[in-house]
Each structure stands twice: as structure tokens, then as C-alpha cells.
Short mmCIF file of C-alpha atoms (C1' of nucleotides) in Angstrom, two decimals:
data_model
loop_
_atom_site.label_atom_id
_atom_site.label_comp_id
_atom_site.label_asym_id
_atom_site.label_seq_id
_atom_site.Cartn_x
_atom_site.Cartn_y
_atom_site.Cartn_z
CA MET A 765 4.52 -43.44 -7.81
CA ASN A 766 7.77 -42.77 -8.98
CA ARG A 767 7.73 -39.37 -10.08
CA GLU A 768 7.83 -38.82 -14.09
CA GLU A 769 11.33 -38.76 -15.34
CA ILE A 770 11.77 -35.92 -17.50
CA LEU A 771 14.06 -36.14 -20.24
CA ASP A 772 17.15 -33.54 -19.75
CA ILE A 773 19.38 -31.51 -22.02
CA ALA A 774 21.78 -34.06 -22.38
CA PHE A 775 19.06 -36.52 -23.57
CA TYR A 776 17.91 -33.59 -26.45
CA GLY A 777 21.87 -32.65 -27.28
CA ARG A 778 23.09 -34.76 -29.99
CA ASP A 779 23.94 -35.82 -33.00
CA THR A 780 19.79 -35.66 -34.17
CA VAL A 781 19.00 -39.18 -35.88
CA ARG A 782 20.40 -41.25 -32.74
CA VAL A 783 18.02 -38.77 -30.67
CA ALA A 784 14.97 -39.75 -33.48
CA ARG A 785 15.93 -43.02 -32.91
CA GLU A 786 16.64 -43.04 -28.78
CA LEU A 787 12.82 -41.01 -28.25
CA LEU A 788 10.38 -44.33 -30.15
CA GLY A 789 9.03 -45.33 -27.65
CA LYS A 790 9.13 -42.18 -25.01
CA ILE A 791 5.82 -40.49 -23.81
CA LEU A 792 4.78 -37.34 -25.18
CA VAL A 793 2.88 -35.51 -21.66
CA ARG A 794 0.43 -32.16 -22.53
CA GLN A 795 -0.93 -30.74 -19.65
CA THR A 796 -3.60 -28.11 -20.07
CA GLY A 797 -5.44 -26.43 -16.77
CA ASP A 798 -8.03 -28.91 -18.56
CA GLY A 799 -5.68 -32.30 -18.17
CA ARG A 800 -3.48 -34.12 -19.36
CA MET A 801 -2.43 -36.10 -22.28
CA SER A 802 0.10 -38.68 -23.37
CA GLY A 803 0.66 -40.88 -25.95
CA ARG A 804 3.77 -43.40 -26.48
CA ILE A 805 6.38 -42.61 -29.42
CA VAL A 806 6.42 -44.96 -31.86
CA GLU A 807 7.44 -42.79 -35.01
CA THR A 808 10.50 -40.24 -35.71
CA GLU A 809 12.04 -38.33 -38.91
CA ALA A 810 15.39 -36.90 -38.22
CA TYR A 811 16.39 -33.20 -39.94
CA THR A 812 19.79 -31.35 -39.54
CA GLY A 813 20.73 -28.40 -40.61
CA PRO A 814 23.24 -27.28 -43.59
CA GLY A 815 22.99 -29.61 -46.25
CA ASP A 816 20.74 -31.74 -46.43
CA PRO A 817 17.70 -30.54 -48.33
CA ALA A 818 14.35 -31.23 -46.70
CA SER A 819 15.60 -29.36 -43.64
CA HIS A 820 14.06 -25.90 -43.00
CA ALA A 821 17.09 -25.56 -41.72
CA GLY A 822 19.13 -27.08 -44.68
CA ARG A 823 20.08 -23.53 -46.15
CA GLY A 824 21.05 -21.38 -43.19
CA PRO A 825 19.03 -20.32 -40.02
CA THR A 826 16.23 -18.17 -41.14
CA PRO A 827 13.59 -16.95 -38.55
CA ARG A 828 11.99 -20.05 -38.37
CA SER A 829 13.92 -22.37 -39.00
CA LEU A 830 16.25 -20.10 -35.63
CA ILE A 831 15.32 -22.28 -33.04
CA MET A 832 16.83 -25.27 -34.56
CA PHE A 833 20.38 -23.69 -34.61
CA GLY A 834 19.44 -23.70 -30.51
CA PRO A 835 19.45 -25.16 -27.70
CA PRO A 836 18.30 -28.51 -27.67
CA GLY A 837 15.65 -29.81 -25.74
CA ARG A 838 13.37 -26.93 -27.17
CA ALA A 839 9.72 -27.18 -28.97
CA TYR A 840 9.95 -26.72 -33.29
CA VAL A 841 6.25 -25.87 -33.69
CA TYR A 842 5.58 -24.69 -37.55
CA PHE A 843 2.77 -24.26 -39.63
CA CYS A 844 2.90 -26.56 -42.42
CA TYR A 845 0.08 -26.79 -45.77
CA GLY A 846 -2.86 -23.77 -44.39
CA MET A 847 -3.99 -25.84 -41.76
CA HIS A 848 -1.15 -27.99 -39.80
CA HIS A 849 0.97 -27.88 -37.00
CA LEU A 850 4.02 -30.46 -37.70
CA LEU A 851 6.13 -30.83 -33.87
CA ASN A 852 9.43 -30.62 -33.03
CA VAL A 853 11.71 -31.40 -30.57
CA VAL A 854 15.27 -29.15 -31.00
CA THR A 855 18.00 -31.66 -30.69
CA GLU A 856 22.56 -30.83 -31.46
CA ARG A 857 24.56 -28.85 -29.06
CA GLU A 858 23.42 -25.15 -29.33
CA GLY A 859 25.04 -23.20 -32.99
CA THR A 860 24.28 -26.82 -35.33
CA ALA A 861 20.55 -26.88 -36.57
CA GLY A 862 18.83 -30.34 -35.88
CA ALA A 863 15.50 -31.39 -35.03
CA VAL A 864 13.69 -34.54 -34.61
CA LEU A 865 10.33 -34.58 -35.63
CA ILE A 866 7.46 -36.16 -34.24
CA ARG A 867 5.30 -38.33 -36.68
CA GLY A 868 3.30 -40.81 -34.61
CA LEU A 869 2.36 -41.66 -30.74
CA GLU A 870 0.56 -44.69 -29.73
CA PRO A 871 -2.79 -43.03 -27.70
CA GLY A 872 -2.37 -43.49 -23.71
CA ASP A 873 -3.70 -41.09 -21.55
CA GLY A 874 -7.13 -37.94 -22.23
CA LEU A 875 -8.41 -40.95 -24.79
CA GLU A 876 -11.63 -39.52 -24.75
CA ARG A 877 -10.98 -35.52 -25.14
CA ILE A 878 -7.48 -37.01 -28.47
CA ARG A 879 -11.03 -38.29 -30.08
CA ARG A 880 -12.92 -35.49 -29.66
CA ASN A 881 -10.24 -33.17 -30.51
CA ARG A 882 -10.13 -35.07 -33.64
CA GLY A 883 -13.75 -35.34 -34.62
CA ALA A 884 -12.62 -39.31 -34.72
CA LYS A 885 -15.48 -42.59 -35.27
CA THR A 886 -12.79 -45.41 -34.02
CA ASP A 887 -9.24 -45.08 -32.72
CA ARG A 888 -7.52 -46.63 -35.93
CA GLY A 889 -5.78 -44.20 -37.49
CA LEU A 890 -6.49 -41.24 -34.21
CA LEU A 891 -2.07 -39.87 -33.84
CA ASP A 892 -1.28 -41.47 -36.72
CA GLY A 893 0.48 -38.41 -38.51
CA PRO A 894 1.99 -36.09 -37.87
CA GLY A 895 -0.67 -33.33 -37.91
CA LYS A 896 -2.80 -35.67 -36.56
CA ILE A 897 -0.60 -35.68 -33.28
CA THR A 898 -0.83 -32.37 -32.58
CA ARG A 899 -4.54 -31.36 -33.96
CA GLY A 900 -5.30 -34.18 -30.62
CA LEU A 901 -3.25 -33.22 -28.04
CA GLU A 902 -3.75 -29.41 -28.23
CA ILE A 903 -0.12 -28.40 -29.79
CA ASP A 904 -0.50 -25.19 -31.37
CA LEU A 905 2.24 -22.27 -32.20
CA ALA A 906 1.78 -21.08 -28.82
CA LEU A 907 4.74 -23.94 -28.56
CA ASN A 908 6.57 -22.20 -30.43
CA GLY A 909 10.17 -22.37 -28.55
CA ARG A 910 9.12 -24.27 -25.20
CA ASP A 911 11.73 -25.42 -22.71
CA LEU A 912 10.73 -29.74 -22.77
CA THR A 913 12.53 -29.92 -19.96
CA ARG A 914 10.62 -28.49 -17.79
CA ARG A 915 7.01 -29.88 -17.04
CA GLU A 916 5.74 -27.00 -18.54
CA GLY A 917 2.73 -28.30 -20.41
CA LEU A 918 4.95 -30.29 -22.82
CA TYR A 919 7.46 -33.10 -22.47
CA ILE A 920 8.85 -36.49 -22.93
CA THR A 921 9.28 -38.06 -19.59
CA ARG A 922 11.68 -41.55 -20.51
CA GLY A 923 9.07 -44.08 -21.27
CA SER A 924 9.13 -48.51 -22.38
CA ARG A 925 10.30 -50.31 -25.13
CA LYS A 926 7.60 -53.50 -25.08
CA SER A 927 8.50 -56.91 -25.67
CA GLY A 928 9.38 -58.24 -28.57
CA GLU A 929 9.41 -54.69 -30.22
CA THR A 930 11.80 -53.14 -33.18
CA VAL A 931 12.90 -50.49 -34.38
CA THR A 932 12.80 -50.29 -38.73
CA ALA A 933 14.13 -47.53 -40.49
CA GLY A 934 13.62 -46.22 -43.52
CA PRO A 935 13.43 -42.42 -45.91
CA ARG A 936 11.86 -40.17 -45.27
CA VAL A 937 8.14 -40.03 -46.38
CA GLY A 938 6.80 -36.80 -48.59
CA ILE A 939 11.01 -35.48 -49.63
CA ARG A 940 10.52 -35.13 -52.87
CA LYS A 941 14.09 -33.40 -52.72
CA GLY A 942 16.75 -35.40 -52.07
CA LEU A 943 18.71 -37.17 -49.43
CA ASP A 944 16.60 -40.31 -49.15
CA LYS A 945 18.70 -41.84 -46.51
CA PRO A 946 17.13 -44.33 -43.95
CA TRP A 947 16.06 -40.84 -41.28
CA ARG A 948 12.53 -42.41 -40.53
CA PHE A 949 11.84 -44.80 -37.61
CA ARG A 950 8.92 -46.49 -36.08
CA LEU A 951 8.40 -48.68 -33.25
CA VAL A 952 6.75 -51.93 -34.61
CA PRO A 953 5.27 -54.49 -32.46
CA GLY A 954 7.25 -58.45 -31.62
CA THR A 955 5.63 -60.58 -35.14
CA GLY A 956 3.71 -62.05 -31.72
CA SER A 957 5.86 -65.26 -30.92
"C1'" DT B 108 5.18 -7.82 -53.31
"C1'" DG B 109 3.73 -11.63 -54.98
"C1'" DG B 110 3.89 -15.96 -56.54
"C1'" DA B 111 5.17 -20.78 -55.58
"C1'" DT B 112 6.18 -24.22 -52.97
"C1'" DG B 113 5.18 -27.12 -48.57
"C1'" DA B 114 8.17 -32.48 -43.03
"C1'" DT B 115 -0.03 -33.46 -44.38
"C1'" DC B 116 -5.22 -35.31 -44.60
"C1'" DG B 117 -9.71 -36.89 -45.81
"C1'" DC B 118 -12.22 -37.50 -48.96
"C1'" DA B 119 -13.63 -38.57 -53.81
"C1'" DG C 1096 -5.71 -38.66 -56.51
"C1'" DC C 1097 -6.93 -33.89 -55.58
"C1'" DG C 1098 -8.31 -29.84 -52.81
"C1'" DA C 1099 -7.85 -26.75 -48.99
"C1'" DT C 1100 -6.05 -22.77 -47.20
"C1'" DC C 1101 -1.69 -20.26 -45.55
"C1'" DA C 1102 2.98 -19.34 -43.22
"C1'" DT C 1103 7.92 -18.46 -45.46
"C1'" DC C 1104 10.90 -17.59 -48.73
"C1'" DC C 1105 13.37 -15.87 -51.72
"C1'" DA C 1106 13.02 -13.48 -57.04
"C1'" DG C 1107 11.89 -9.11 -59.08
#
DNA sequence: TGGATGATCGCA
DNA sequence: GCGATCATCCAG
């Protein structure tokens, strides 16, 4: 089989909205001592830097958001609502803030383990939210800052687009204040033909 | 030092 | 709709 092609720093080190759009269809891989889990990215959200009030970097760097100003291709994991970890990937060149929230996956490898992690009875909605993804793939603060361009437990590979699929854009979810730009992207199946 | 806030989820 | 539940931020 072909060697997995891991997305490199040049992929991540570009405009955040563009990276968010192009991450659709890519494969997120979580590798631990117990094996491999993966999923195809089908929903993302872009968060930029100063001037984006919904972004953690929107009011300049803080200890938490500093990573968004750092080198691209790193994981930005943070804890939200007292119970969920959320996974982002850092974008833009070093010195410029940006990150893409991974919001939805189509389950791939390690399905049984993902089901177990999620305590799911059915596969409906198994990984269709950012908190579900981190729960399902065992992603937490220990992975914050991880270099996604290396094969170090968490990385993203070139995936594929299925025929007929299209990308839709809409406003970000759960944003009370600020921008309602179309910064949320989804990969939706073709209408069948 | 503490109160407000939040890029959520699952259940009523 | 609401509660769970806590890291982070900022005002005082």
C-alpha cells in the first residue's frame, strides 16, 4: 500500500479560511499503543486572529491562545464548557494567528473502539460534533501543541473526495457576538443523480 | 481572588 | 430548553 501522505507545513501555513475549506475530505489519524483510529473530515470552522471576536486570539495573544500565533501544523486542543476537549489545527505563518476547528468526522478505522469511547448504541451522530471527536478518538490536553506534520500519534493525511460531493459554507456555530461570515464548511454528499 | 463566560452535548 | 462543570480571562 502507498505510504500515507501526511499534510506538511506548507499546507497549514496559509490563509485560515482556505485551509479550513481544503481540510474537508482529509483523514484525521489517531495512533496510540492500542492501535489506530481515523476519520474523514467533513466539517470545519475557521478562526482568525486579532479582529475576530469569536477567536481565542481575537484580543491578542494570551497564554492559552499563544499557540495560535506559533508555527502552523500544530494541534491546538483546549477544554470547553467544563467537559469537552476541542481540536483545532494551527494555520498561517508563524507570527500570524489562525486555527481551524475540526467539527465533524466520518468514522474510518477503529470503529469498535470509537463506539466504545463514545458509549454509543448506534453509529448515528457518532462523530458529528467537536466534543464527540475528541471523546471518540481519545484526544485531550496532552496533545495540545503536537506537531501534526509528524507521525506522532495525531496527524492528518491526504484523503479523497467522493464523486458528487460538494462543499457548503455557512456562519460558524454557537457564535453570539461578532462575525457571521461564512467560515464554517461542510462536505455534503451528492444528491445521488 | 472571584465572577462571568463559553468554538458543547445529551437529555427532558 | 437546560444543566453539567471547569479552564481561562479580566475586573477589582
